[in-house]
PDB file of C-alpha atoms and ligand atoms in Angstrom:
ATOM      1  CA  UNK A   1     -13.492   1.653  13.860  1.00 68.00           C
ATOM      2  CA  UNK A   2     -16.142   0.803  11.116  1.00 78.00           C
ATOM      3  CA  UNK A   3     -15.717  -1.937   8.679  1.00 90.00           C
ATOM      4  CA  UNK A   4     -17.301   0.458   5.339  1.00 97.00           C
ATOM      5  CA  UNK A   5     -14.163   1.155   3.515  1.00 98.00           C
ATOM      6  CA  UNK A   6     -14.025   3.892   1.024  1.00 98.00           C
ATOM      7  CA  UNK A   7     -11.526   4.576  -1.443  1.00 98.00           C
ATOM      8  CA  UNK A   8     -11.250   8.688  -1.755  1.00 98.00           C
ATOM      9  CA  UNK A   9      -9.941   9.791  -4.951  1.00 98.00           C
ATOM     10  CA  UNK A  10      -8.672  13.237  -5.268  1.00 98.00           C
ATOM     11  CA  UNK A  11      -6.928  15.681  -8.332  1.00 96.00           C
ATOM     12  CA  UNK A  12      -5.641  18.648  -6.005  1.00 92.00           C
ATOM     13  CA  UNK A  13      -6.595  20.350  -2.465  1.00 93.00           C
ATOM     14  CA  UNK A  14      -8.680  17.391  -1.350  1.00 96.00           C
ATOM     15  CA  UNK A  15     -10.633  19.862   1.145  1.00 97.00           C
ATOM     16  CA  UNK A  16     -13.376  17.176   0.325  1.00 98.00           C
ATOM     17  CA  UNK A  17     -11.563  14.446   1.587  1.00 98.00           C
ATOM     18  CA  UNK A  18     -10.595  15.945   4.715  1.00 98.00           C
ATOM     19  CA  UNK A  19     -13.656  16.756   5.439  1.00 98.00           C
ATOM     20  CA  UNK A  20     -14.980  13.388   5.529  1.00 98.00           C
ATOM     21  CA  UNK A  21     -11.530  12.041   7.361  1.00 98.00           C
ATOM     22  CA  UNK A  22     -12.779  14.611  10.003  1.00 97.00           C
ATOM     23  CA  UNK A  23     -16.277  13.517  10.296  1.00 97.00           C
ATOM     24  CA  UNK A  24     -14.457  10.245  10.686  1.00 97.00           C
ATOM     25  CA  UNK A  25     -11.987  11.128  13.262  1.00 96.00           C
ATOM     26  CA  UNK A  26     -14.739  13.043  15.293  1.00 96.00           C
ATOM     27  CA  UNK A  27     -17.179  10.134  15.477  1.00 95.00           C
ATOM     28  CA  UNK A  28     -19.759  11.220  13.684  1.00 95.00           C
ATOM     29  CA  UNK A  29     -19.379   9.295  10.283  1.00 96.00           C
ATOM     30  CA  UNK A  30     -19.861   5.152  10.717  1.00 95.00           C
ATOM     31  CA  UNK A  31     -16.775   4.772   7.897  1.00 97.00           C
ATOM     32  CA  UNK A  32     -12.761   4.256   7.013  1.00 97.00           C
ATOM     33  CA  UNK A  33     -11.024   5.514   4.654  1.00 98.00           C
ATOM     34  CA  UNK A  34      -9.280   2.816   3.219  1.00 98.00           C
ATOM     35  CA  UNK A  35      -6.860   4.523   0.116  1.00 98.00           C
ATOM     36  CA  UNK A  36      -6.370   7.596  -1.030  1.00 98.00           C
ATOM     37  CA  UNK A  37      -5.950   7.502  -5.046  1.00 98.00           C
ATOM     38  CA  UNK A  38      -4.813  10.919  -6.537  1.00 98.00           C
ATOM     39  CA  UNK A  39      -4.360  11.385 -10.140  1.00 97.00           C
ATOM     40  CA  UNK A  40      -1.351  13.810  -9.516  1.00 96.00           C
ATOM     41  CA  UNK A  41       2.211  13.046  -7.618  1.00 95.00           C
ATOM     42  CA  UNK A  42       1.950  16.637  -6.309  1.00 95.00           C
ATOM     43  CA  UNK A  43      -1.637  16.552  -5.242  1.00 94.00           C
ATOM     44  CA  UNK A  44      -1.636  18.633  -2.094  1.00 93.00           C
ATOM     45  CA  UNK A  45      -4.435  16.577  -0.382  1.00 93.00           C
ATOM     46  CA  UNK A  46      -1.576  13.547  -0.596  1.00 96.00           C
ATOM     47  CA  UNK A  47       0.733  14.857   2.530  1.00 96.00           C
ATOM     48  CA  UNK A  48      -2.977  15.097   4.359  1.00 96.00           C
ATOM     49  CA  UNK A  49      -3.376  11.603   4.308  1.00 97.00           C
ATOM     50  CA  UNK A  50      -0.202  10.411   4.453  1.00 96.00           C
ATOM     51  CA  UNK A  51      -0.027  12.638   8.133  1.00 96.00           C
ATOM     52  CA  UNK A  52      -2.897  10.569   8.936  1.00 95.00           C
ATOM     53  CA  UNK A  53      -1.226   7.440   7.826  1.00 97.00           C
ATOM     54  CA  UNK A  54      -4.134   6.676   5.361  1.00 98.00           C
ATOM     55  CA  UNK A  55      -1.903   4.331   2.269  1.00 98.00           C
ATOM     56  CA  UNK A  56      -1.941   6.699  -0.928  1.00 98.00           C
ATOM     57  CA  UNK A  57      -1.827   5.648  -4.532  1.00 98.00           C
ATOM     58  CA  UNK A  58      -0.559   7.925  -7.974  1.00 98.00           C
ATOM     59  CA  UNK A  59      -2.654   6.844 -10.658  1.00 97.00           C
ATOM     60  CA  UNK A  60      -0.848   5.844 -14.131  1.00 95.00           C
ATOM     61  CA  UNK A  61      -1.020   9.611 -16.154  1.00 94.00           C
ATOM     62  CA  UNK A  62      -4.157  10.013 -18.517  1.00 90.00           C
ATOM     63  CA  UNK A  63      -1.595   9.224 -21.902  1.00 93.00           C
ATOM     64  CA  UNK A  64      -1.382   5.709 -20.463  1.00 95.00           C
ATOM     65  CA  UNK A  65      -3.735   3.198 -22.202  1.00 95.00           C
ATOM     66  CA  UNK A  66      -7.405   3.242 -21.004  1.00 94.00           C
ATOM     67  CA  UNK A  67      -6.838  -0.800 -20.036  1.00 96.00           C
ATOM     68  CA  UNK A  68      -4.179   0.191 -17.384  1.00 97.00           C
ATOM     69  CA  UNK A  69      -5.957   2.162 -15.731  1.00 97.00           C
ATOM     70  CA  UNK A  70      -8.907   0.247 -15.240  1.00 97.00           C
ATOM     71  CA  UNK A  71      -6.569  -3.010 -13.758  1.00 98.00           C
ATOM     72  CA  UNK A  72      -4.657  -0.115 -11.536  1.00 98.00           C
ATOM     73  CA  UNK A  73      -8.225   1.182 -10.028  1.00 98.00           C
ATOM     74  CA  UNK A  74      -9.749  -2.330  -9.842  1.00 98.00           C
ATOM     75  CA  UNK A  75      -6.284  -3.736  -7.985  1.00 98.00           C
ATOM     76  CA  UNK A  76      -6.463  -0.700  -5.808  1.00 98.00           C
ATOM     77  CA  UNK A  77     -10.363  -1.254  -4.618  1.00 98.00           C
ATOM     78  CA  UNK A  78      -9.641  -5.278  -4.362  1.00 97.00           C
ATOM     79  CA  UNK A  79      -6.595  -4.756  -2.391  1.00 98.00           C
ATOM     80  CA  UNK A  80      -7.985  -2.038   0.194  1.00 98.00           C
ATOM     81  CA  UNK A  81     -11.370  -4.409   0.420  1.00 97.00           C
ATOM     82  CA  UNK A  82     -13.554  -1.228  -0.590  1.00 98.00           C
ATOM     83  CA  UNK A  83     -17.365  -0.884  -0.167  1.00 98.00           C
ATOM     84  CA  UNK A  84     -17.634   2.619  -1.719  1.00 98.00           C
ATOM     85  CA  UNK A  85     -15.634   4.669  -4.180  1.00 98.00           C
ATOM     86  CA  UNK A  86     -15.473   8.414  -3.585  1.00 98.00           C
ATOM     87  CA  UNK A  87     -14.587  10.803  -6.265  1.00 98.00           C
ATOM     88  CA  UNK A  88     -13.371  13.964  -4.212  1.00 98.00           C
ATOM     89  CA  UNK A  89     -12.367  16.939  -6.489  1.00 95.00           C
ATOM     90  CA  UNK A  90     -11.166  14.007  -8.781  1.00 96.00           C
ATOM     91  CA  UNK A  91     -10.569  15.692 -12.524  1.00 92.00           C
ATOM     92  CA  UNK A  92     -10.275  12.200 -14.323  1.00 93.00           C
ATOM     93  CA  UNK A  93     -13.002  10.261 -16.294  1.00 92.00           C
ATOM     94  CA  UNK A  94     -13.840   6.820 -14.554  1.00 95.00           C
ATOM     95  CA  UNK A  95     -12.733   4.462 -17.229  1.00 95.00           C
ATOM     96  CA  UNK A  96     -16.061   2.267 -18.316  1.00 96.00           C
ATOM     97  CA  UNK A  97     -14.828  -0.888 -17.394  1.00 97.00           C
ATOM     98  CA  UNK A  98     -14.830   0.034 -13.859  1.00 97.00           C
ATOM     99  CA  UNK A  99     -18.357   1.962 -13.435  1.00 97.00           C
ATOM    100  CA  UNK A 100     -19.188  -1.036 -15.031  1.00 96.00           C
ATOM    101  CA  UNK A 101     -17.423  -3.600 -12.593  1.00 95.00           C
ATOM    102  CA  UNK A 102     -18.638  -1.311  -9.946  1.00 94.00           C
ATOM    103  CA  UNK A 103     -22.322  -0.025 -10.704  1.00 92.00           C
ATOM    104  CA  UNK A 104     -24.053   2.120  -8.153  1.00 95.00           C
ATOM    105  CA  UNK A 105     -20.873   2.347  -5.537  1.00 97.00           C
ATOM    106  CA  UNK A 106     -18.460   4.948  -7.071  1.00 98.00           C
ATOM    107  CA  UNK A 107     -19.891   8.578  -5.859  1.00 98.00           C
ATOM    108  CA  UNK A 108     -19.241  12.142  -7.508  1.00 98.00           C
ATOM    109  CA  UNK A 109     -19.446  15.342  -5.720  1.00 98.00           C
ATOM    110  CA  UNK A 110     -20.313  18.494  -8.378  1.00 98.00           C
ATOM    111  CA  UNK A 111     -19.958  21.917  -7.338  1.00 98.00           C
ATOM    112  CA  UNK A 112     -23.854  22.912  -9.441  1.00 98.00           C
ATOM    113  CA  UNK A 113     -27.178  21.455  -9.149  1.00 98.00           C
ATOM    114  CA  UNK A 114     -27.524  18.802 -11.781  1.00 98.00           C
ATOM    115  CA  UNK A 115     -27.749  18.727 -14.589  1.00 97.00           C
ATOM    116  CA  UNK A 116     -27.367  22.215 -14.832  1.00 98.00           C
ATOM    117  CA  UNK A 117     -23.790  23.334 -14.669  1.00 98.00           C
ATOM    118  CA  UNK A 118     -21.710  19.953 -15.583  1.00 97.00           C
ATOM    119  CA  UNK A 119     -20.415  18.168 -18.338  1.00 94.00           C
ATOM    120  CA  UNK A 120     -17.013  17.550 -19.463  1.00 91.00           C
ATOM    121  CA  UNK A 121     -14.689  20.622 -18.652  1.00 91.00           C
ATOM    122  CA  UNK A 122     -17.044  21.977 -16.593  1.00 94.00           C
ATOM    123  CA  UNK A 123     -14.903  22.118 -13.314  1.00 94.00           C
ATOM    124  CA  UNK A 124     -13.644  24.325 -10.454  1.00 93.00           C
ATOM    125  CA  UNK A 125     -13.726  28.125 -11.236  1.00 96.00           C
ATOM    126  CA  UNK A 126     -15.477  28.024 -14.449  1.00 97.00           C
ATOM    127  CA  UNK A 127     -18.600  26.510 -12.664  1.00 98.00           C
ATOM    128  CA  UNK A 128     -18.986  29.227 -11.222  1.00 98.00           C
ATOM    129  CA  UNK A 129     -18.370  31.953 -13.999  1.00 98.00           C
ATOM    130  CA  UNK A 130     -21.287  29.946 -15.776  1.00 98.00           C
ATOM    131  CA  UNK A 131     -23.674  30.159 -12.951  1.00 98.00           C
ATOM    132  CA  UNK A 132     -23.163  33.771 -12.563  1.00 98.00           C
ATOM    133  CA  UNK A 133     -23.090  34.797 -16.209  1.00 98.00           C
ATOM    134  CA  UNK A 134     -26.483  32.740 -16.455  1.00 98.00           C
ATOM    135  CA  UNK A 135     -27.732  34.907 -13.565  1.00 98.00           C
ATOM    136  CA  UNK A 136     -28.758  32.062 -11.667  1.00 98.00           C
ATOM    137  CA  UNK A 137     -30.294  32.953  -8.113  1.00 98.00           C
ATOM    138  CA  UNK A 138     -29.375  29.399  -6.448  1.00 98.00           C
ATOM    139  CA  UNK A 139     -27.258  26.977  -7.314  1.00 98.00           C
ATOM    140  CA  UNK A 140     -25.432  24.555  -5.296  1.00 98.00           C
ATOM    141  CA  UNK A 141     -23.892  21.309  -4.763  1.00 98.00           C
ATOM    142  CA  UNK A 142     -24.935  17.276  -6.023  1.00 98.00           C
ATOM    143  CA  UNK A 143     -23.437  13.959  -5.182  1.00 98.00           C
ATOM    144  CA  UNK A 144     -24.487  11.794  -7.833  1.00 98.00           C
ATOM    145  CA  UNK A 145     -23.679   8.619  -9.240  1.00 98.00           C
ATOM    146  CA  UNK A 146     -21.374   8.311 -11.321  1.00 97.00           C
ATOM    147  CA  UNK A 147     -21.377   6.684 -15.122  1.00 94.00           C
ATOM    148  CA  UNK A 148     -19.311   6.474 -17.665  1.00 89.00           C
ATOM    149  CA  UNK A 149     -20.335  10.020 -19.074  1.00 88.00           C
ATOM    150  CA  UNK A 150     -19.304  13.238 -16.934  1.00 87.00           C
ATOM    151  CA  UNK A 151     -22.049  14.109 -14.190  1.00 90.00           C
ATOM    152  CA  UNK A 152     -24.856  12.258 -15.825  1.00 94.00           C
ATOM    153  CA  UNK A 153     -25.307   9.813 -13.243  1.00 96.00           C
ATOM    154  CA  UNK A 154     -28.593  10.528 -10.914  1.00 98.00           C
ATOM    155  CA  UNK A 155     -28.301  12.336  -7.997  1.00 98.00           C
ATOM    156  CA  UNK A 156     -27.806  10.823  -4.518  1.00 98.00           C
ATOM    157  CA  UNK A 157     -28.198  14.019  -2.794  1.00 98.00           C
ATOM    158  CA  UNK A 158     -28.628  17.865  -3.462  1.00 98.00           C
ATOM    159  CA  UNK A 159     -28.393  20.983  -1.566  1.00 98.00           C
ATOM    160  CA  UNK A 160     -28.914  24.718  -2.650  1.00 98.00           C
ATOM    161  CA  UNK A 161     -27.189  28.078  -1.627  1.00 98.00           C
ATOM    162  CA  UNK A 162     -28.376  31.321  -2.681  1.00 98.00           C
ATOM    163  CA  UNK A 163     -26.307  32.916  -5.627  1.00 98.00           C
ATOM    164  CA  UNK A 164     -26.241  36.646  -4.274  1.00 98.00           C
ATOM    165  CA  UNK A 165     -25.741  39.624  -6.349  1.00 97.00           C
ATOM    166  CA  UNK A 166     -22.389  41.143  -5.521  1.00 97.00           C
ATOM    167  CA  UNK A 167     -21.089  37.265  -5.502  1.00 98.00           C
ATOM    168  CA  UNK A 168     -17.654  37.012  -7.635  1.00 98.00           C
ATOM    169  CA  UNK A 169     -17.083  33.004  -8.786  1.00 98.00           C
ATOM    170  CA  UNK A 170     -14.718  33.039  -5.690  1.00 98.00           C
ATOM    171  CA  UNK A 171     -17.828  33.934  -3.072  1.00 98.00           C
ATOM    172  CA  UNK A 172     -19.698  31.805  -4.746  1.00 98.00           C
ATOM    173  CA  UNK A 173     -17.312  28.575  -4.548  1.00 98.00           C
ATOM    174  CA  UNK A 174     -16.609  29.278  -1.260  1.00 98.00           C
ATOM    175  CA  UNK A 175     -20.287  29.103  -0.158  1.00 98.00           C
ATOM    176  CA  UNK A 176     -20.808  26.103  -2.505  1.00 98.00           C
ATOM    177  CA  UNK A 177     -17.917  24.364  -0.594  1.00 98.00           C
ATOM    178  CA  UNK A 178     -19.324  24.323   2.601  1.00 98.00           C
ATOM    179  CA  UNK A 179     -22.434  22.546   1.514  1.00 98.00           C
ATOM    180  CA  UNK A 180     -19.992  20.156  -0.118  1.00 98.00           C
ATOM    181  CA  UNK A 181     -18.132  19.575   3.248  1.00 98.00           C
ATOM    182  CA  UNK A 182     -21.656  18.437   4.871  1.00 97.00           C
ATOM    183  CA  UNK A 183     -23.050  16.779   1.900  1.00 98.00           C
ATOM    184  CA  UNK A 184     -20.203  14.433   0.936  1.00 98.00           C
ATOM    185  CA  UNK A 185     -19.830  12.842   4.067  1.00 98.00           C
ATOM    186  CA  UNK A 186     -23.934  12.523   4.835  1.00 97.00           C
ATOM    187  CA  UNK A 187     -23.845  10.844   1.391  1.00 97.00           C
ATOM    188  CA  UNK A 188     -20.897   8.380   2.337  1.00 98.00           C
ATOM    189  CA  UNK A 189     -22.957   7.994   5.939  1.00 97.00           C
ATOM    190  CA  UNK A 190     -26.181   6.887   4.004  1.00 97.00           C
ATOM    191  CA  UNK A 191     -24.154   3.858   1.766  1.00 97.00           C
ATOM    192  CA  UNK A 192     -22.519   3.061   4.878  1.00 96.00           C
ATOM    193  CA  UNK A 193     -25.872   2.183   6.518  1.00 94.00           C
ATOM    194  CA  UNK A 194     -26.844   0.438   3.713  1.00 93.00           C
ATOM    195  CA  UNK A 195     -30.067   3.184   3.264  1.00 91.00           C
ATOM    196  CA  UNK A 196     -29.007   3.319  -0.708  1.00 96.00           C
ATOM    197  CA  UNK A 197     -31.503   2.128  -2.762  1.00 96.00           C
ATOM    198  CA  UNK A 198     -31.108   2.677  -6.721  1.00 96.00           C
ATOM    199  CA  UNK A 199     -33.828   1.969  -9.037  1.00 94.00           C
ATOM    200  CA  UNK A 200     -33.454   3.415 -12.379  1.00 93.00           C
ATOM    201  CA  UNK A 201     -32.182   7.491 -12.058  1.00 95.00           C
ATOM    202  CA  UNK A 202     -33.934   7.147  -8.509  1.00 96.00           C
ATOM    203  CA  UNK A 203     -31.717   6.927  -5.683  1.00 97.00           C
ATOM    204  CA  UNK A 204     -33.714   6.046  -2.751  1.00 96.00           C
ATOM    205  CA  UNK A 205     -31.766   7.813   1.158  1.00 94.00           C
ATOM    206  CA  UNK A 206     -35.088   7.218   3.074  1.00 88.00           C
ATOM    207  CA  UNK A 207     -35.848  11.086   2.669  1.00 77.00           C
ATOM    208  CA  UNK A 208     -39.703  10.953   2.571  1.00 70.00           C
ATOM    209  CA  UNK A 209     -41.970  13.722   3.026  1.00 70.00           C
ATOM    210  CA  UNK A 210     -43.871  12.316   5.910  1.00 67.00           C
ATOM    211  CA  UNK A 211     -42.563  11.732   9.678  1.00 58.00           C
ATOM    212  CA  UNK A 212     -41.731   8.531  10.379  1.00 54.00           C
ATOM    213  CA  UNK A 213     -43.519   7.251  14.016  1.00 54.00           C
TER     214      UNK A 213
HETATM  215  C1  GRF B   1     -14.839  20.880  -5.319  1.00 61.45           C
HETATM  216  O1  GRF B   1     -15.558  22.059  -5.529  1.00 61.45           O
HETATM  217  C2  GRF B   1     -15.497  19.727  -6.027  1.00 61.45           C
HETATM  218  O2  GRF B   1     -16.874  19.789  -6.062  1.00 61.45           O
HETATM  219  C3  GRF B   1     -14.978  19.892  -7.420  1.00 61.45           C
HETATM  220  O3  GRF B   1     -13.645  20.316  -7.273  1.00 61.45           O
HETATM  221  C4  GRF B   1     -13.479  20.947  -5.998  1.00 61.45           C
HETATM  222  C5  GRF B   1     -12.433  20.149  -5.300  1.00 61.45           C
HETATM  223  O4  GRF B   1     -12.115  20.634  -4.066  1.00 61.45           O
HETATM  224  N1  GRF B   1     -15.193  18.690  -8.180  1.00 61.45           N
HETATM  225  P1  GRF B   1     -11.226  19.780  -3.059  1.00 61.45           P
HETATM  226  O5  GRF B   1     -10.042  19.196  -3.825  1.00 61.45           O
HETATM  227  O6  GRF B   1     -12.081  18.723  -2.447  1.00 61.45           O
HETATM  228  O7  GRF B   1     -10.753  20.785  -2.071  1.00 61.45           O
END
Protein backbone atom coordinates (compact mmCIF):
# COMPACT_ATOMS: atom_id res chain seq x y z
CA UNK A 1 0.00 0.00 0.00
CA UNK A 2 1.32 3.62 -0.65
CA UNK A 3 2.95 5.67 1.95
CA UNK A 4 0.85 9.34 0.71
CA UNK A 5 -1.58 9.65 3.48
CA UNK A 6 -4.56 11.81 3.11
CA UNK A 7 -6.84 12.97 5.61
CA UNK A 8 -10.58 13.10 3.86
CA UNK A 9 -12.84 15.42 5.49
CA UNK A 10 -16.46 15.13 4.85
CA UNK A 11 -20.05 17.13 6.09
CA UNK A 12 -22.67 14.44 4.75
CA UNK A 13 -22.91 11.63 1.86
CA UNK A 14 -19.16 11.54 1.32
CA UNK A 15 -19.85 10.09 -2.36
CA UNK A 16 -16.47 12.03 -2.85
CA UNK A 17 -14.66 10.14 -0.51
CA UNK A 18 -15.69 6.89 -1.65
CA UNK A 19 -14.84 7.53 -4.71
CA UNK A 20 -11.31 8.05 -4.08
CA UNK A 21 -11.31 4.93 -1.36
CA UNK A 22 -12.36 3.05 -4.60
CA UNK A 23 -9.77 4.28 -6.89
CA UNK A 24 -7.68 3.19 -3.95
CA UNK A 25 -8.99 -0.20 -3.40
CA UNK A 26 -8.94 -0.89 -7.26
CA UNK A 27 -5.28 0.02 -7.76
CA UNK A 28 -5.45 2.73 -9.68
CA UNK A 29 -4.72 5.66 -7.18
CA UNK A 30 -0.83 5.52 -5.62
CA UNK A 31 -2.54 6.76 -1.98
CA UNK A 32 -4.11 5.85 1.74
CA UNK A 33 -6.51 7.24 3.32
CA UNK A 34 -5.30 7.82 6.57
CA UNK A 35 -8.56 9.58 8.72
CA UNK A 36 -11.69 10.37 7.97
CA UNK A 37 -12.70 13.83 9.80
CA UNK A 38 -16.50 14.65 9.50
CA UNK A 39 -17.91 17.72 10.93
CA UNK A 40 -21.23 15.84 11.83
CA UNK A 41 -21.76 12.62 14.32
CA UNK A 42 -24.45 11.51 11.82
CA UNK A 43 -22.51 12.07 8.67
CA UNK A 44 -23.60 9.20 6.48
CA UNK A 45 -20.17 8.87 4.71
CA UNK A 46 -18.90 7.87 8.55
CA UNK A 47 -20.38 4.05 8.56
CA UNK A 48 -18.49 3.97 4.88
CA UNK A 49 -15.31 4.23 6.35
CA UNK A 50 -15.69 2.75 9.38
CA UNK A 51 -16.87 -0.67 7.06
CA UNK A 52 -13.60 -0.16 5.57
CA UNK A 53 -11.91 0.17 8.86
CA UNK A 54 -10.48 3.65 7.87
CA UNK A 55 -10.16 5.52 11.92
CA UNK A 56 -12.90 8.40 11.85
CA UNK A 57 -12.86 11.62 13.78
CA UNK A 58 -16.17 14.17 14.87
CA UNK A 59 -14.88 17.51 14.75
CA UNK A 60 -15.62 19.89 17.93
CA UNK A 61 -19.24 21.75 16.62
CA UNK A 62 -18.69 25.22 14.82
CA UNK A 63 -19.93 27.20 18.45
CA UNK A 64 -16.68 25.85 19.88
CA UNK A 65 -13.83 28.45 19.94
CA UNK A 66 -11.94 28.93 16.61
CA UNK A 67 -8.49 27.85 18.74
CA UNK A 68 -9.96 24.31 19.36
CA UNK A 69 -10.48 23.55 16.37
CA UNK A 70 -7.38 24.39 14.86
CA UNK A 71 -5.30 22.08 17.79
CA UNK A 72 -8.17 19.23 17.02
CA UNK A 73 -7.33 19.37 13.03
CA UNK A 74 -3.57 19.89 13.54
CA UNK A 75 -3.51 16.75 16.29
CA UNK A 76 -5.56 14.82 13.83
CA UNK A 77 -3.05 15.41 10.62
CA UNK A 78 0.15 14.92 13.13
CA UNK A 79 -1.24 11.83 14.53
CA UNK A 80 -2.37 10.06 11.13
CA UNK A 81 1.26 11.32 9.60
CA UNK A 82 -0.72 13.13 6.65
CA UNK A 83 0.81 14.37 3.34
CA UNK A 84 -2.44 15.85 1.92
CA UNK A 85 -5.67 17.20 3.34
CA UNK A 86 -8.84 16.55 1.36
CA UNK A 87 -11.90 18.57 1.81
CA UNK A 88 -14.72 16.17 0.42
CA UNK A 89 -18.25 17.77 0.53
CA UNK A 90 -16.78 19.36 3.78
CA UNK A 91 -19.34 22.47 4.76
CA UNK A 92 -16.87 24.01 7.41
CA UNK A 93 -14.40 26.98 6.97
CA UNK A 94 -10.66 25.80 7.42
CA UNK A 95 -9.73 27.77 10.45
CA UNK A 96 -6.57 30.20 9.35
CA UNK A 97 -4.20 28.87 11.58
CA UNK A 98 -4.20 25.66 9.83
CA UNK A 99 -4.17 26.76 5.94
CA UNK A 100 -1.56 28.59 7.38
CA UNK A 101 0.39 25.66 9.18
CA UNK A 102 -0.44 23.76 6.11
CA UNK A 103 -0.05 26.00 2.85
CA UNK A 104 -0.54 24.41 -0.52
CA UNK A 105 -1.59 20.68 0.91
CA UNK A 106 -5.27 21.02 2.04
CA UNK A 107 -7.48 20.49 -1.36
CA UNK A 108 -11.22 21.67 -2.05
CA UNK A 109 -13.49 20.10 -4.48
CA UNK A 110 -16.41 22.84 -5.79
CA UNK A 111 -19.29 21.72 -7.62
CA UNK A 112 -18.85 25.27 -10.41
CA UNK A 113 -16.02 26.44 -12.38
CA UNK A 114 -14.16 28.99 -10.36
CA UNK A 115 -14.63 31.63 -9.48
CA UNK A 116 -17.86 31.65 -10.85
CA UNK A 117 -20.42 29.97 -8.68
CA UNK A 118 -18.65 29.94 -5.01
CA UNK A 119 -18.31 31.90 -2.09
CA UNK A 120 -19.57 31.48 1.29
CA UNK A 121 -23.10 29.72 1.26
CA UNK A 122 -22.74 28.85 -2.01
CA UNK A 123 -23.09 24.97 -1.60
CA UNK A 124 -24.93 21.82 -2.77
CA UNK A 125 -28.35 22.52 -4.47
CA UNK A 126 -28.18 26.17 -4.62
CA UNK A 127 -25.06 25.91 -6.95
CA UNK A 128 -26.91 24.74 -9.15
CA UNK A 129 -30.16 26.96 -9.04
CA UNK A 130 -27.50 29.83 -9.66
CA UNK A 131 -25.97 28.29 -12.66
CA UNK A 132 -29.23 27.68 -14.23
CA UNK A 133 -30.97 30.94 -13.37
CA UNK A 134 -27.71 32.63 -14.90
CA UNK A 135 -28.36 30.52 -18.02
CA UNK A 136 -25.02 29.27 -18.07
CA UNK A 137 -24.29 26.70 -21.01
CA UNK A 138 -21.27 24.84 -19.10
CA UNK A 139 -20.34 24.75 -15.90
CA UNK A 140 -18.63 22.17 -13.98
CA UNK A 141 -16.40 21.07 -11.33
CA UNK A 142 -12.73 22.70 -9.65
CA UNK A 143 -10.36 21.33 -7.10
CA UNK A 144 -8.61 24.20 -5.87
CA UNK A 145 -6.56 25.16 -3.12
CA UNK A 146 -7.80 26.07 -0.40
CA UNK A 147 -7.25 29.52 1.80
CA UNK A 148 -8.58 30.95 4.44
CA UNK A 149 -11.48 32.62 2.36
CA UNK A 150 -14.25 30.21 0.76
CA UNK A 151 -13.14 28.89 -2.82
CA UNK A 152 -10.64 31.58 -3.49
CA UNK A 153 -7.74 29.47 -3.54
CA UNK A 154 -6.35 28.75 -7.32
CA UNK A 155 -7.39 25.97 -9.07
CA UNK A 156 -5.53 22.63 -9.18
CA UNK A 157 -7.72 21.20 -11.72
CA UNK A 158 -10.99 21.95 -13.76
CA UNK A 159 -13.37 20.10 -15.85
CA UNK A 160 -16.59 21.26 -17.75
CA UNK A 161 -20.05 19.57 -18.47
CA UNK A 162 -22.54 20.99 -20.66
CA UNK A 163 -25.51 22.76 -18.78
CA UNK A 164 -28.46 21.46 -21.10
CA UNK A 165 -31.72 23.10 -21.46
CA UNK A 166 -34.36 20.90 -19.91
CA UNK A 167 -31.61 20.37 -16.94
CA UNK A 168 -33.42 20.84 -13.35
CA UNK A 169 -30.48 21.68 -10.45
CA UNK A 170 -30.89 17.87 -9.74
CA UNK A 171 -29.67 16.82 -13.58
CA UNK A 172 -27.36 19.16 -13.36
CA UNK A 173 -25.61 17.99 -9.93
CA UNK A 174 -25.80 14.71 -10.93
CA UNK A 175 -23.73 15.28 -14.12
CA UNK A 176 -21.43 17.66 -12.16
CA UNK A 177 -20.82 14.72 -9.71
CA UNK A 178 -19.43 12.43 -11.95
CA UNK A 179 -16.73 14.76 -13.09
CA UNK A 180 -16.14 15.22 -9.38
CA UNK A 181 -15.73 11.39 -8.85
CA UNK A 182 -12.78 11.43 -11.62
CA UNK A 183 -11.39 14.73 -10.79
CA UNK A 184 -10.87 14.42 -7.03
CA UNK A 185 -8.97 11.44 -7.07
CA UNK A 186 -6.66 12.50 -10.40
CA UNK A 187 -6.02 15.59 -8.23
CA UNK A 188 -5.02 13.51 -5.02
CA UNK A 189 -2.95 11.13 -7.74
CA UNK A 190 -0.96 14.27 -9.00
CA UNK A 191 0.23 15.46 -5.07
CA UNK A 192 0.87 11.96 -4.52
CA UNK A 193 3.52 11.91 -7.29
CA UNK A 194 4.84 14.88 -6.15
CA UNK A 195 3.83 16.63 -9.90
CA UNK A 196 2.34 19.77 -7.70
CA UNK A 197 4.04 22.71 -8.31
CA UNK A 198 2.50 26.11 -6.84
CA UNK A 199 3.83 29.38 -7.77
CA UNK A 200 1.66 32.22 -7.00
CA UNK A 201 -2.36 31.35 -8.18
CA UNK A 202 -0.47 28.89 -10.66
CA UNK A 203 -0.65 25.39 -9.84
CA UNK A 204 1.67 23.60 -12.02
CA UNK A 205 0.13 19.21 -12.81
CA UNK A 206 2.58 18.90 -15.81
CA UNK A 207 -0.50 19.55 -18.21
CA UNK A 208 1.34 21.28 -21.12
CA UNK A 209 0.09 21.81 -24.46
CA UNK A 210 2.81 20.02 -26.29
CA UNK A 211 3.56 16.06 -26.33
CA UNK A 212 6.10 15.11 -24.32
CA UNK A 213 8.83 12.59 -26.39
C1 LIG B 1 -20.27 17.72 -3.82
O1 LIG B 1 -21.00 18.20 -4.91
C2 LIG B 1 -19.13 18.65 -3.50
O2 LIG B 1 -18.57 19.27 -4.59
C3 LIG B 1 -19.82 19.69 -2.67
O3 LIG B 1 -20.76 18.98 -1.89
C4 LIG B 1 -21.09 17.75 -2.55
C5 LIG B 1 -20.72 16.68 -1.58
O4 LIG B 1 -21.01 15.43 -2.02
N1 LIG B 1 -18.86 20.48 -1.95
P1 LIG B 1 -20.45 14.15 -1.26
O5 LIG B 1 -20.66 14.34 0.24
O6 LIG B 1 -19.01 13.97 -1.62
O7 LIG B 1 -21.31 13.04 -1.75
Amino acid sequence: MSDFAIAVLISGRGSNFIAIQQRIEEGSLPARIACVISSRADAPGLAYATERGIPTLVMPGKEQPEEKITTFLLEAFRKYDVALVVLAGFLRKIPRAVVEEWPDRIINIHPALLPSFGGKGMYGRRVHEAVLAYGCKVSGATVHLVSADYDTGPPVLQRCVPVYEDDTPETLAGRVLQVEHALLPEAVALFASGQVVVSGRTVRTGATKLTQS
